[in-house]
């Protein structure tokens, strides 16, 4: 179970510590996503962050990938994790920066510096919401953007990332 504010999961396909980092996808979640399932369920649904994690692990396993699943309400911690993904030559990053999407040049710079293929994900369609949510700093550096698919967007992002990097689906 993910602990609110800061979450780290380091397990490979068999539940043991993750092996080769080049086979690892970092799934990084921003502020308030620890409240999934209870915060505005009419917008975000009733699925929890634990449900998102399970979905990501299932999707990654189909492609022979491991997952580092994390959530933080702190911008600097998210930046540090993106740097870590770059240093470890991660297979890619699935990033839901949440509200930081619309405000954080620091996260944009981190994604650009990491040089790992990054897929931006949003549970809701940010373009159908308030005007201030229509702009994404992260999109400038992302290889693709998915929004409006609910939590299924995370699985779609991992499938798309796997196609980009050429993994074999099992």
mmCIF file of C-alpha atoms in Angstrom:
data_model
loop_
_atom_site.group_PDB
_atom_site.id
_atom_site.type_symbol
_atom_site.label_atom_id
_atom_site.label_comp_id
_atom_site.label_asym_id
_atom_site.label_seq_id
_atom_site.Cartn_x
_atom_site.Cartn_y
_atom_site.Cartn_z
ATOM 1 C CA UNK A 1 0.000 0.000 0.000
ATOM 2 C CA UNK A 2 1.227 3.454 -0.898
ATOM 3 C CA UNK A 3 1.879 5.828 1.991
ATOM 4 C CA UNK A 4 0.405 9.313 1.411
ATOM 5 C CA UNK A 5 2.812 12.042 0.337
ATOM 6 C CA UNK A 6 5.726 9.757 -0.498
ATOM 7 C CA UNK A 7 5.617 6.302 -2.033
ATOM 8 C CA UNK A 8 8.343 4.017 -3.332
ATOM 9 C CA UNK A 9 7.840 0.499 -4.677
ATOM 10 C CA UNK A 10 10.871 -1.434 -5.889
ATOM 11 C CA UNK A 11 9.784 -4.799 -7.168
ATOM 12 C CA UNK A 12 10.384 -6.697 -10.332
ATOM 13 C CA UNK A 13 8.067 -9.037 -12.161
ATOM 14 C CA UNK A 14 8.415 -11.781 -9.571
ATOM 15 C CA UNK A 15 7.869 -9.467 -6.582
ATOM 16 C CA UNK A 16 11.563 -9.424 -5.717
ATOM 17 C CA UNK A 17 13.713 -6.291 -5.855
ATOM 18 C CA UNK A 18 13.841 -4.858 -9.371
ATOM 19 C CA UNK A 19 16.665 -6.129 -11.511
ATOM 20 C CA UNK A 20 18.042 -4.375 -14.536
ATOM 21 C CA UNK A 21 17.138 -0.711 -14.375
ATOM 22 C CA UNK A 22 17.030 -0.478 -18.162
ATOM 23 C CA UNK A 23 13.967 -2.717 -17.953
ATOM 24 C CA UNK A 24 12.279 -0.425 -15.422
ATOM 25 C CA UNK A 25 9.515 2.081 -15.998
ATOM 26 C CA UNK A 26 9.191 4.833 -13.435
ATOM 27 C CA UNK A 27 5.548 5.689 -12.772
ATOM 28 C CA UNK A 28 5.592 9.033 -10.978
ATOM 29 C CA UNK A 29 2.478 10.636 -9.528
ATOM 30 C CA UNK A 30 2.150 14.190 -8.289
ATOM 31 C CA UNK A 31 0.173 16.032 -5.640
ATOM 32 C CA UNK A 32 -3.169 14.846 -4.334
ATOM 33 C CA UNK A 33 -3.088 11.572 -6.251
ATOM 34 C CA UNK A 34 -2.709 9.839 -2.892
ATOM 35 C CA UNK A 35 -6.389 10.836 -2.433
ATOM 36 C CA UNK A 36 -7.658 8.912 -5.458
ATOM 37 C CA UNK A 37 -10.895 7.137 -4.706
ATOM 38 C CA UNK A 38 -12.041 9.765 -2.228
ATOM 39 C CA UNK A 39 -11.199 13.130 -3.810
ATOM 40 C CA UNK A 40 -13.836 14.298 -6.288
ATOM 41 C CA UNK A 41 -14.888 10.787 -7.381
ATOM 42 C CA UNK A 42 -17.238 12.318 -9.962
ATOM 43 C CA UNK A 43 -14.100 13.525 -11.808
ATOM 44 C CA UNK A 44 -11.436 11.013 -10.862
ATOM 45 C CA UNK A 45 -13.491 7.884 -10.198
ATOM 46 C CA UNK A 46 -13.444 5.551 -7.218
ATOM 47 C CA UNK A 47 -10.222 3.701 -8.048
ATOM 48 C CA UNK A 48 -7.421 4.201 -5.541
ATOM 49 C CA UNK A 49 -3.718 4.803 -6.074
ATOM 50 C CA UNK A 50 -3.203 1.140 -5.121
ATOM 51 C CA UNK A 51 -5.518 0.228 -8.016
ATOM 52 C CA UNK A 52 -3.406 2.374 -10.351
ATOM 53 C CA UNK A 53 -0.255 0.665 -9.115
ATOM 54 C CA UNK A 54 -1.734 -2.805 -9.734
ATOM 55 C CA UNK A 55 -2.828 -1.763 -13.235
ATOM 56 C CA UNK A 56 0.678 -0.443 -14.002
ATOM 57 C CA UNK A 57 2.369 -3.602 -12.751
ATOM 58 C CA UNK A 58 0.054 -5.782 -14.852
ATOM 59 C CA UNK A 59 0.661 -3.675 -17.972
ATOM 60 C CA UNK A 60 4.430 -3.636 -17.439
ATOM 61 C CA UNK A 61 4.556 -7.389 -16.828
ATOM 62 C CA UNK A 62 2.940 -8.023 -20.219
ATOM 63 C CA UNK A 63 5.978 -6.322 -21.764
ATOM 64 C CA UNK A 64 8.667 -7.825 -19.524
ATOM 65 C CA UNK A 65 9.161 -4.545 -17.671
ATOM 66 C CA UNK A 66 9.495 -3.775 -13.966
ATOM 67 C CA UNK A 67 7.918 -0.765 -12.247
ATOM 68 C CA UNK A 68 9.133 1.866 -9.793
ATOM 69 C CA UNK A 69 5.819 3.316 -8.561
ATOM 70 C CA UNK A 70 5.947 6.586 -6.658
ATOM 71 C CA UNK A 71 3.761 9.437 -5.448
ATOM 72 C CA UNK A 72 4.631 12.705 -3.775
ATOM 73 C CA UNK A 73 2.972 15.967 -2.937
ATOM 74 C CA UNK A 74 6.385 17.692 -3.080
ATOM 75 C CA UNK A 75 7.756 19.098 -6.342
ATOM 76 C CA UNK A 76 11.434 18.680 -5.414
ATOM 77 C CA UNK A 77 10.966 15.003 -4.623
ATOM 78 C CA UNK A 78 9.346 14.464 -8.031
ATOM 79 C CA UNK A 79 12.296 16.245 -9.683
ATOM 80 C CA UNK A 80 14.728 14.011 -7.758
ATOM 81 C CA UNK A 81 12.907 10.865 -8.927
ATOM 82 C CA UNK A 82 13.009 12.014 -12.550
ATOM 83 C CA UNK A 83 16.765 12.617 -12.178
ATOM 84 C CA UNK A 84 17.096 9.124 -10.689
ATOM 85 C CA UNK A 85 15.247 7.608 -13.649
ATOM 86 C CA UNK A 86 17.683 9.330 -15.980
ATOM 87 C CA UNK A 87 20.768 8.262 -14.009
ATOM 88 C CA UNK A 88 19.507 4.680 -13.923
ATOM 89 C CA UNK A 89 18.755 4.682 -17.631
ATOM 90 C CA UNK A 90 15.120 3.767 -17.049
ATOM 91 C CA UNK A 91 13.201 2.284 -19.948
ATOM 92 C CA UNK A 92 10.906 5.274 -19.584
ATOM 93 C CA UNK A 93 8.776 7.432 -17.345
ATOM 94 C CA UNK A 94 4.997 7.577 -17.036
ATOM 95 C CA UNK A 95 4.323 10.915 -15.396
ATOM 96 C CA UNK A 96 1.129 12.306 -13.928
ATOM 97 C CA UNK A 97 2.458 15.535 -12.453
ATOM 98 C CA UNK A 98 -1.112 16.534 -11.530
ATOM 99 C CA UNK A 99 -1.334 20.258 -10.717
ATOM 100 C CA UNK A 100 2.427 20.667 -11.261
ATOM 101 C CA UNK A 101 1.752 19.979 -14.944
ATOM 102 C CA UNK A 102 0.488 23.535 -15.299
ATOM 103 C CA UNK A 103 3.080 25.302 -13.155
ATOM 104 C CA UNK A 104 6.401 23.485 -12.963
ATOM 105 C CA UNK A 105 9.254 24.497 -15.191
ATOM 106 C CA UNK A 106 11.477 22.539 -12.774
ATOM 107 C CA UNK A 107 9.718 19.275 -13.669
ATOM 108 C CA UNK A 108 9.924 20.131 -17.388
ATOM 109 C CA UNK A 109 13.670 20.743 -17.036
ATOM 110 C CA UNK A 110 14.099 17.467 -15.128
ATOM 111 C CA UNK A 111 12.272 15.495 -17.830
ATOM 112 C CA UNK A 112 14.428 17.103 -20.514
ATOM 113 C CA UNK A 113 17.610 16.363 -18.549
ATOM 114 C CA UNK A 114 16.640 12.755 -17.821
ATOM 115 C CA UNK A 115 16.470 11.949 -21.534
ATOM 116 C CA UNK A 116 14.207 8.957 -20.817
ATOM 117 C CA UNK A 117 11.125 8.623 -23.011
ATOM 118 C CA UNK A 118 8.315 10.184 -20.992
ATOM 119 C CA UNK A 119 4.582 9.708 -21.385
ATOM 120 C CA UNK A 120 2.412 12.369 -19.747
ATOM 121 C CA UNK A 121 -0.822 11.016 -18.261
ATOM 122 C CA UNK A 122 -3.917 12.681 -16.816
ATOM 123 C CA UNK A 123 -6.944 10.861 -15.481
ATOM 124 C CA UNK A 124 -9.322 13.584 -16.673
ATOM 125 C CA UNK A 125 -9.390 15.445 -19.971
ATOM 126 C CA UNK A 126 -7.468 18.546 -18.928
ATOM 127 C CA UNK A 127 -8.651 20.364 -22.067
ATOM 128 C CA UNK A 128 -12.298 20.042 -21.002
ATOM 129 C CA UNK A 129 -11.612 21.577 -17.594
ATOM 130 C CA UNK A 130 -10.728 25.021 -16.287
ATOM 131 C CA UNK A 131 -8.715 27.226 -18.642
ATOM 132 C CA UNK A 132 -5.613 27.196 -16.414
ATOM 133 C CA UNK A 133 -5.427 23.397 -16.810
ATOM 134 C CA UNK A 134 -5.213 23.563 -20.602
ATOM 135 C CA UNK A 135 -1.493 24.393 -20.594
ATOM 136 C CA UNK A 136 1.093 21.722 -19.811
ATOM 137 C CA UNK A 137 4.762 22.492 -19.364
ATOM 138 C CA UNK A 138 5.550 18.761 -19.446
ATOM 139 C CA UNK A 139 4.044 18.249 -22.910
ATOM 140 C CA UNK A 140 7.008 20.074 -24.443
ATOM 141 C CA UNK A 141 9.292 17.205 -23.391
ATOM 142 C CA UNK A 142 6.862 14.264 -23.471
ATOM 143 C CA UNK A 143 6.902 11.709 -26.278
ATOM 144 C CA UNK A 144 3.109 11.368 -25.920
ATOM 145 C CA UNK A 145 0.219 12.669 -23.846
ATOM 146 C CA UNK A 146 -2.847 10.727 -22.693
ATOM 147 C CA UNK A 147 -5.749 12.378 -20.939
ATOM 148 C CA UNK A 148 -9.369 11.578 -20.243
ATOM 149 C CA UNK A 149 -9.136 7.770 -20.159
ATOM 150 C CA UNK A 150 -9.436 7.522 -16.380
ATOM 151 C CA UNK A 151 -6.875 5.277 -14.726
ATOM 152 C CA UNK A 152 -6.835 3.115 -17.873
ATOM 153 C CA UNK A 153 -4.604 5.835 -19.321
ATOM 154 C CA UNK A 154 -1.720 4.516 -17.221
ATOM 155 C CA UNK A 155 -1.938 1.086 -18.849
ATOM 156 C CA UNK A 156 -2.246 2.683 -22.273
ATOM 157 C CA UNK A 157 0.851 4.779 -21.502
ATOM 158 C CA UNK A 158 2.880 1.701 -20.576
ATOM 159 C CA UNK A 159 1.678 -0.118 -23.710
ATOM 160 C CA UNK A 160 2.648 2.889 -25.824
ATOM 161 C CA UNK A 161 6.017 3.242 -24.121
ATOM 162 C CA UNK A 162 6.714 -0.461 -24.664
ATOM 163 C CA UNK A 163 5.916 -0.038 -28.363
ATOM 164 C CA UNK A 164 8.265 2.971 -28.557
ATOM 165 C CA UNK A 165 11.180 1.109 -27.008
ATOM 166 C CA UNK A 166 10.437 -2.140 -28.848
ATOM 167 C CA UNK A 167 9.644 -4.631 -26.084
ATOM 168 C CA UNK A 168 7.983 -7.932 -26.910
ATOM 169 C CA UNK A 169 4.493 -8.415 -25.492
ATOM 170 C CA UNK A 170 4.002 -11.701 -23.642
#
